[in-house]
Short mmCIF file of C-alpha atoms and ligand atoms in Angstrom, two decimals:
data_model
loop_
_atom_site.label_atom_id
_atom_site.label_comp_id
_atom_site.label_asym_id
_atom_site.label_seq_id
_atom_site.Cartn_x
_atom_site.Cartn_y
_atom_site.Cartn_z
CA UNK A 1 43.06 -34.51 214.21
CA UNK A 2 44.45 -35.13 217.47
CA UNK A 3 47.44 -36.62 215.98
CA UNK A 4 47.59 -33.76 213.63
CA UNK A 5 47.94 -31.31 216.81
CA UNK A 6 49.99 -33.58 219.45
CA UNK A 7 52.47 -34.00 216.40
CA UNK A 8 52.19 -29.45 216.34
CA UNK A 9 52.76 -29.82 219.40
CA UNK A 10 55.94 -32.31 219.12
CA UNK A 11 57.98 -29.39 216.33
CA UNK A 12 57.11 -26.75 218.61
CA UNK A 13 58.98 -28.18 221.29
CA UNK A 14 61.22 -29.98 219.45
CA UNK A 15 62.72 -27.05 216.70
CA UNK A 16 61.88 -24.24 219.60
CA UNK A 17 65.02 -26.07 222.37
CA UNK A 18 67.38 -27.10 218.18
CA UNK A 19 67.50 -22.54 218.07
CA UNK A 20 67.66 -22.59 222.14
CA UNK A 21 70.84 -24.34 221.76
CA UNK A 22 72.67 -23.53 218.66
CA UNK A 23 75.66 -21.11 219.75
CA UNK A 24 77.06 -20.46 215.46
CA UNK A 25 75.62 -18.71 212.70
CA UNK A 26 76.28 -22.61 210.64
CA UNK A 27 74.53 -24.79 213.40
CA UNK A 28 70.74 -22.16 212.71
CA UNK A 29 70.94 -22.33 209.00
CA UNK A 30 71.40 -26.43 209.24
CA UNK A 31 68.59 -26.74 211.74
CA UNK A 32 66.39 -23.78 208.88
CA UNK A 33 67.69 -26.30 206.20
CA UNK A 34 66.43 -29.30 208.30
CA UNK A 35 63.38 -28.20 209.88
CA UNK A 36 62.06 -24.68 208.44
CA UNK A 37 62.36 -25.91 204.85
CA UNK A 38 59.30 -25.57 202.33
CA UNK A 39 59.91 -29.31 202.74
CA UNK A 40 59.62 -28.93 206.32
CA UNK A 41 57.95 -30.88 208.09
CA UNK A 42 56.10 -27.45 209.55
CA UNK A 43 55.14 -26.69 206.04
CA UNK A 44 54.04 -30.46 204.73
CA UNK A 45 51.16 -30.27 207.41
CA UNK A 46 49.46 -27.39 205.32
CA UNK A 47 48.94 -29.95 203.42
CA UNK A 48 46.42 -31.15 205.06
CA UNK A 49 44.39 -29.02 205.96
CA UNK A 50 42.60 -29.92 203.00
CA UNK A 51 40.83 -33.52 204.92
CA UNK A 52 39.95 -31.46 208.03
CA UNK A 53 36.42 -30.00 208.58
CA UNK A 54 34.99 -26.89 208.43
CA UNK A 55 35.14 -26.16 211.87
CA UNK A 56 38.86 -28.97 212.15
CA UNK A 57 40.32 -26.55 209.59
CA UNK A 58 39.70 -23.34 211.82
CA UNK A 59 41.55 -24.33 214.82
CA UNK A 60 44.34 -26.60 213.50
CA UNK A 61 44.24 -24.31 210.65
CA UNK A 62 44.86 -21.50 213.58
CA UNK A 63 47.76 -23.51 215.83
CA UNK A 64 49.89 -24.75 212.96
CA UNK A 65 49.85 -20.76 212.01
CA UNK A 66 50.70 -18.86 215.22
CA UNK A 67 53.08 -22.03 215.17
CA UNK A 68 55.18 -21.74 212.95
CA UNK A 69 55.05 -17.84 212.65
CA UNK A 70 56.55 -18.61 216.18
CA UNK A 71 59.18 -20.33 215.05
CA UNK A 72 59.74 -18.24 212.72
CA UNK A 73 60.46 -15.36 214.63
CA UNK A 74 62.79 -16.89 217.71
CA UNK A 75 65.27 -17.97 214.50
CA UNK A 76 65.34 -14.23 213.83
CA UNK A 77 65.75 -12.71 217.42
CA UNK A 78 68.72 -16.04 217.27
CA UNK A 79 69.85 -14.36 214.08
CA UNK A 80 70.73 -12.13 215.64
CA UNK A 81 71.55 -12.20 219.05
CA UNK A 82 74.62 -14.66 216.80
CA UNK A 83 75.35 -11.90 214.19
CA UNK A 84 75.73 -9.33 217.27
CA UNK A 85 78.32 -11.17 219.62
CA UNK A 86 79.98 -12.35 215.86
CA UNK A 87 80.82 -8.79 215.32
CA UNK A 88 81.64 -7.87 219.33
CA UNK A 89 83.70 -10.81 218.85
CA UNK A 90 85.61 -9.72 215.94
CA UNK A 91 86.18 -5.62 217.47
CA UNK A 92 87.41 -7.34 220.49
CA UNK A 93 90.27 -9.15 218.69
CA UNK A 94 91.17 -7.01 215.99
CA UNK A 95 91.39 -4.27 218.67
CA UNK A 96 94.91 -1.83 218.69
CA UNK A 97 97.53 -1.99 221.81
CA UNK A 98 97.99 1.46 221.91
CA UNK A 99 100.86 1.16 223.32
CA UNK A 100 102.76 -0.09 220.61
CA UNK A 101 104.96 1.63 220.49
CA UNK A 102 104.39 3.63 217.55
CA UNK A 103 106.87 3.45 213.35
CA UNK A 104 108.68 6.26 213.15
CA UNK A 105 108.17 8.25 209.81
CA UNK A 106 110.16 10.75 208.46
CA UNK A 107 107.96 13.26 206.30
CA UNK A 108 110.24 16.13 204.42
CA UNK A 109 110.02 19.89 206.02
CA UNK A 110 109.68 22.91 203.12
CA UNK A 111 112.81 24.76 201.73
CA UNK A 112 112.73 28.33 202.70
CA UNK A 113 112.50 29.75 199.14
CA UNK A 114 109.40 28.39 198.76
CA UNK A 115 108.15 29.96 201.64
CA UNK A 116 109.66 33.12 202.17
CA UNK A 117 107.46 32.77 197.58
CA UNK A 118 104.21 32.45 199.33
CA UNK A 119 104.98 34.85 202.50
CA UNK A 120 105.63 37.69 200.00
CA UNK A 121 102.64 36.41 197.74
CA UNK A 122 100.27 35.78 201.11
CA UNK A 123 101.46 40.06 201.47
CA UNK A 124 100.63 40.40 197.97
CA UNK A 125 97.15 38.30 197.88
CA UNK A 126 96.51 40.42 201.01
CA UNK A 127 97.03 43.54 199.14
CA UNK A 128 94.30 42.91 196.48
CA UNK A 129 96.90 41.13 194.16
CA UNK A 130 96.40 38.50 192.02
CA UNK A 131 98.87 35.46 190.85
CA UNK A 132 99.89 35.09 187.49
CA UNK A 133 102.59 32.89 185.87
CA UNK A 134 104.87 32.97 183.40
CA UNK A 135 106.90 31.29 181.50
CA UNK A 136 110.24 29.49 182.21
CA UNK A 137 111.15 29.22 178.25
CA UNK A 138 110.88 32.04 177.21
CA UNK A 139 111.12 33.45 173.71
CA UNK A 140 114.78 36.29 172.98
CA UNK A 141 110.90 38.53 171.76
CA UNK A 142 108.74 38.53 174.90
CA UNK A 143 111.76 38.87 177.79
CA UNK A 144 114.13 41.73 176.21
CA UNK A 145 112.13 43.32 173.02
CA UNK A 146 108.93 43.88 174.52
CA UNK A 147 111.12 44.40 177.85
CA UNK A 148 112.30 47.54 175.82
CA UNK A 149 115.72 45.17 175.61
CA UNK A 150 117.16 45.35 171.65
CA UNK A 151 119.30 43.26 170.52
CA UNK A 152 122.66 44.64 170.74
CA UNK A 153 121.32 46.86 174.02
CA UNK A 154 124.53 46.49 176.77
CA UNK A 155 122.27 44.79 179.40
CA UNK A 156 122.35 42.12 177.38
CA UNK A 157 125.16 40.71 178.33
CA UNK A 158 124.17 40.63 182.15
CA UNK A 159 122.25 38.30 180.67
CA UNK A 160 123.50 35.90 179.16
CA UNK A 161 121.43 32.71 179.55
CA UNK A 162 120.56 29.10 178.39
CA UNK A 163 119.20 29.05 175.03
CA UNK A 164 117.67 26.92 173.15
CA UNK A 165 117.40 28.49 169.92
CA UNK A 166 118.72 31.68 168.73
CA UNK A 167 114.70 32.87 169.41
CA UNK A 168 114.30 30.67 172.27
CA UNK A 169 115.61 30.49 176.17
CA UNK A 170 115.36 30.04 180.00
CA UNK A 171 113.67 33.52 181.23
CA UNK A 172 116.22 35.15 182.32
CA UNK A 173 113.48 37.27 185.00
CA UNK A 174 110.19 36.99 185.48
CA UNK A 175 109.98 40.67 184.24
CA UNK A 176 108.93 38.90 181.16
CA UNK A 177 104.82 37.91 182.49
CA UNK A 178 104.76 42.25 182.60
CA UNK A 179 104.10 41.48 179.06
CA UNK A 180 102.40 38.48 178.76
CA UNK A 181 99.90 40.05 181.37
CA UNK A 182 99.76 43.46 179.60
CA UNK A 183 98.42 41.43 176.46
CA UNK A 184 96.67 38.83 178.04
CA UNK A 185 94.50 42.27 179.91
CA UNK A 186 94.08 44.96 176.40
CA UNK A 187 93.56 47.45 178.71
CA UNK A 188 92.11 46.98 182.09
CA UNK A 189 93.60 47.89 185.24
CA UNK A 190 96.17 45.10 186.10
CA UNK A 191 97.25 44.66 190.15
CA UNK A 192 99.48 41.13 189.75
CA UNK A 193 102.49 39.22 191.07
CA UNK A 194 104.14 36.89 189.26
CA UNK A 195 106.08 34.00 190.87
CA UNK A 196 108.79 32.18 188.91
CA UNK A 197 112.50 30.44 188.71
CA UNK A 198 114.84 32.87 186.17
CA UNK A 199 118.10 31.47 184.56
CA UNK A 200 121.38 33.21 183.48
CA UNK A 201 124.91 32.23 182.80
CA UNK A 202 126.57 33.04 185.87
CA UNK A 203 129.95 31.67 188.30
CA UNK A 204 128.40 30.25 191.49
CA UNK A 205 129.06 31.63 195.13
CA UNK A 206 127.85 32.65 197.96
CA UNK A 207 125.62 34.90 196.21
CA UNK A 208 124.75 34.36 193.20
CA UNK A 209 123.70 31.13 191.12
CA UNK A 210 122.80 29.69 187.48
CA UNK A 211 119.22 28.78 189.54
CA UNK A 212 116.56 31.22 191.81
CA UNK A 213 113.26 32.97 192.29
CA UNK A 214 112.20 36.04 191.70
CA UNK A 215 107.66 37.54 191.85
CA UNK A 216 107.40 40.30 189.55
CA UNK A 217 104.73 42.85 190.28
CA UNK A 218 102.95 45.42 188.33
CA UNK A 219 100.43 48.12 188.67
CA UNK A 220 98.32 49.36 185.81
CA UNK A 221 96.20 51.71 186.34
CA UNK A 222 95.49 56.03 186.24
CA UNK A 223 97.73 59.15 187.06
CA UNK A 224 99.73 55.80 189.07
CA UNK A 225 103.45 57.43 190.59
CA UNK A 226 106.66 56.94 192.77
CA UNK A 227 104.34 57.39 195.33
CA UNK A 228 102.08 54.57 194.97
CA UNK A 229 105.40 52.53 194.66
CA UNK A 230 106.86 53.80 197.26
CA UNK A 231 104.16 53.03 200.03
CA UNK A 232 103.38 49.80 198.33
CA UNK A 233 107.06 48.61 198.77
CA UNK A 234 107.09 49.91 202.44
CA UNK A 235 103.65 48.45 204.03
CA UNK A 236 105.34 44.78 201.89
CA UNK A 237 108.61 45.40 204.19
CA UNK A 238 107.02 45.35 207.49
CA UNK A 239 104.77 43.32 207.10
CA UNK A 240 107.74 41.29 205.20
CA UNK A 241 110.53 42.46 208.21
CA UNK A 242 108.86 44.18 211.21
CA UNK A 243 107.86 47.84 211.46
CA UNK A 244 110.23 48.95 212.55
CA UNK A 245 112.34 48.58 209.19
CA UNK A 246 112.58 51.81 206.69
CA UNK A 247 112.34 51.66 203.78
CA UNK A 248 114.69 53.84 201.14
CA UNK A 249 114.51 54.82 197.31
CA UNK A 250 118.16 55.17 195.41
CA UNK A 251 117.65 56.45 192.07
CA UNK A 252 119.55 53.57 189.54
CA UNK A 253 117.92 52.23 185.91
CA UNK A 254 117.00 49.30 184.09
CA UNK A 255 116.05 49.65 180.28
CA UNK A 256 111.95 49.28 181.15
CA UNK A 257 110.91 51.50 183.92
CA UNK A 258 111.58 54.78 184.19
CA UNK A 259 111.90 56.36 186.41
CA UNK A 260 113.60 53.88 187.98
CA UNK A 261 115.53 52.35 191.78
CA UNK A 262 117.08 50.57 193.53
CA UNK A 263 114.79 49.10 196.67
CA UNK A 264 117.81 49.38 200.67
CA UNK A 265 115.46 48.29 203.58
CA UNK A 266 117.58 49.88 206.98
CA UNK A 267 119.86 47.10 208.31
CA UNK A 268 117.94 44.48 211.54
CA UNK A 269 120.41 42.99 212.20
CA UNK A 270 122.45 47.01 213.46
CA UNK A 271 119.02 49.03 212.44
CA UNK A 272 120.65 51.14 210.20
CA UNK A 273 123.48 52.01 212.73
CA UNK A 274 126.33 50.32 210.11
CA UNK A 275 127.30 46.75 211.00
CA UNK A 276 129.61 44.04 208.59
CA UNK A 277 125.96 42.57 207.96
CA UNK A 278 125.43 46.13 205.69
CA UNK A 279 128.83 46.44 204.95
CA UNK A 280 128.39 49.28 207.28
CA UNK A 281 125.93 51.25 205.28
CA UNK A 282 122.51 50.73 207.64
CA UNK A 283 120.77 49.82 204.56
CA UNK A 284 120.48 46.84 202.29
CA UNK A 285 119.45 46.94 198.81
CA UNK A 286 116.90 43.92 198.13
CA UNK A 287 114.89 45.13 194.69
CA UNK A 288 114.95 46.45 191.61
CA UNK A 289 111.15 48.56 190.59
CA UNK A 290 110.51 51.86 188.58
CA UNK A 291 107.99 53.18 187.22
CA UNK A 292 106.28 51.30 183.61
CA UNK A 293 108.86 52.96 180.45
CA UNK A 294 105.69 54.08 178.27
CA UNK A 295 107.59 52.34 175.75
CA UNK A 296 106.24 48.66 177.44
CA UNK A 297 103.57 49.60 178.09
CA UNK A 298 102.97 50.89 174.32
CA UNK A 299 104.99 47.24 172.74
CA UNK A 300 102.25 46.04 174.81
CA UNK A 301 99.55 47.35 174.18
CA UNK A 302 98.34 50.46 176.85
CA UNK A 303 98.39 53.75 175.60
CA UNK A 304 100.72 55.69 177.82
CA UNK A 305 98.49 59.17 177.51
CA UNK A 306 96.26 57.08 179.06
CA UNK A 307 97.98 54.60 181.48
CA UNK A 308 100.07 54.14 183.82
CA UNK A 309 101.80 52.12 186.35
CA UNK A 310 104.89 50.65 187.91
CA UNK A 311 106.73 47.56 188.34
CA UNK A 312 109.49 45.89 191.05
CA UNK A 313 111.35 42.79 190.61
CA UNK A 314 112.30 40.76 194.00
CA UNK A 315 114.77 38.34 194.10
CA UNK A 316 113.35 36.07 196.21
CA UNK A 317 116.49 34.30 197.48
CA UNK A 318 117.52 37.49 198.34
CA UNK A 319 114.97 37.55 200.94
CA UNK A 320 115.08 34.10 202.24
CA UNK A 321 119.21 34.71 203.36
CA UNK A 322 118.10 38.16 205.07
CA UNK A 323 114.64 36.21 206.78
CA UNK A 324 116.43 33.38 208.25
CA UNK A 325 120.41 34.52 207.82
CA UNK A 326 121.25 31.66 205.18
CA UNK A 327 125.44 33.30 205.26
CA UNK A 328 125.59 31.24 201.26
CA UNK A 329 122.78 31.12 198.37
CA UNK A 330 123.83 27.22 197.18
CA UNK A 331 123.07 25.76 201.19
CA UNK A 332 119.36 26.73 198.94
CA UNK A 333 120.47 24.43 196.25
CA UNK A 334 122.94 22.00 197.83
CA UNK A 335 119.80 19.11 199.44
CA UNK A 336 121.37 18.61 203.11
CA UNK A 337 118.42 17.73 204.66
CA UNK A 338 120.71 19.08 208.78
CA UNK A 339 120.19 23.17 206.65
CA UNK A 340 116.54 21.61 205.50
CA UNK A 341 115.52 19.93 208.70
CA UNK A 342 115.07 23.03 209.91
CA UNK A 343 112.78 25.06 208.40
CA UNK A 344 110.01 21.82 209.67
N1 LIG B 401 114.34 41.65 185.66
C1 LIG B 401 114.50 42.52 187.02
C2 LIG B 401 116.40 41.67 186.86
O1 LIG B 401 115.96 41.05 186.50
C3 LIG B 401 114.16 43.08 187.94
C4 LIG B 401 113.08 43.93 188.00
C5 LIG B 401 113.69 45.88 188.29
C6 LIG B 401 112.16 43.33 188.10
C7 LIG B 401 113.13 46.12 188.13
C8 LIG B 401 110.94 44.34 187.95
C9 LIG B 401 112.30 46.56 187.45
O2 LIG B 401 109.71 44.81 187.48
O3 LIG B 401 110.64 47.43 187.92
O4 LIG B 401 117.22 42.01 187.19
#
């Protein structure tokens, strides 16, 4: 019995020393395998219990259990200590040197036509309008017929386009979105803006491009009149160009509206006094609008005896050019970084 207890004391000292001296995870695992595994002496010594008297068994049993418990605890503590030290070491090694020069990333800008499109849309969204998109590839029926522009109508001449077949083309304006929205809403009240690209067979010059962007607006309800249209556009212009701008409606013609108007805004350059920018008229034409033609309402399923509405078509490049004093529409599409990087 005595020698068993001495043996235990000896093991306790030996293993405690080993654990205390260990400085790496690897050493610690070696110690575990050699001294704390199932086959290690500290565990195999349990079999001695069988050969002891009951009193001895109680003394030795308590002793061996407390020794084992102590050693496992010691092992656990050391293991945690080494883990923490390893982590600190790793973090120290991976420290970032903030004084190093950074990598130069060049970030792109947003094309002014998209900046202005979003700005216009946001103004109308604030007024409670919903955004709906039409289709770039449109049928003759929607692009022309439903917009009250039948075959051989003279206004088709100004809107030649790129045709896929006799009846399928790249839309020449966003107005066909009006018909698509009316068909979808089937008699409900409508308040939408429809942005998108349009295409025409045009000779490109400072103010014309074969591809351009429009935002169509459509409001259909009951007892809607020209006053509502004027108030809406006046608010839009003031939000877009500032509270000092005034609009005026000039009589015009579009097949899909009656009456039709051109909307002009007082020139910001000369405050309406007349200058080269406004060709000495004091005003700049910026969009077409009007009261939705009864036939257009009827063709898309709205009874013109009950419903009335207004529509407008905004040329986004036009607004962008005024907004940013861009002298030539082609700059918007030429992808010249010297131009584009001004819009970050
Ligand atoms: N669709 C016309 C164009 O492209 C613009 C336009 C004028 C749209 C009057 C409208 C409108 O909705 O009422 O020239």
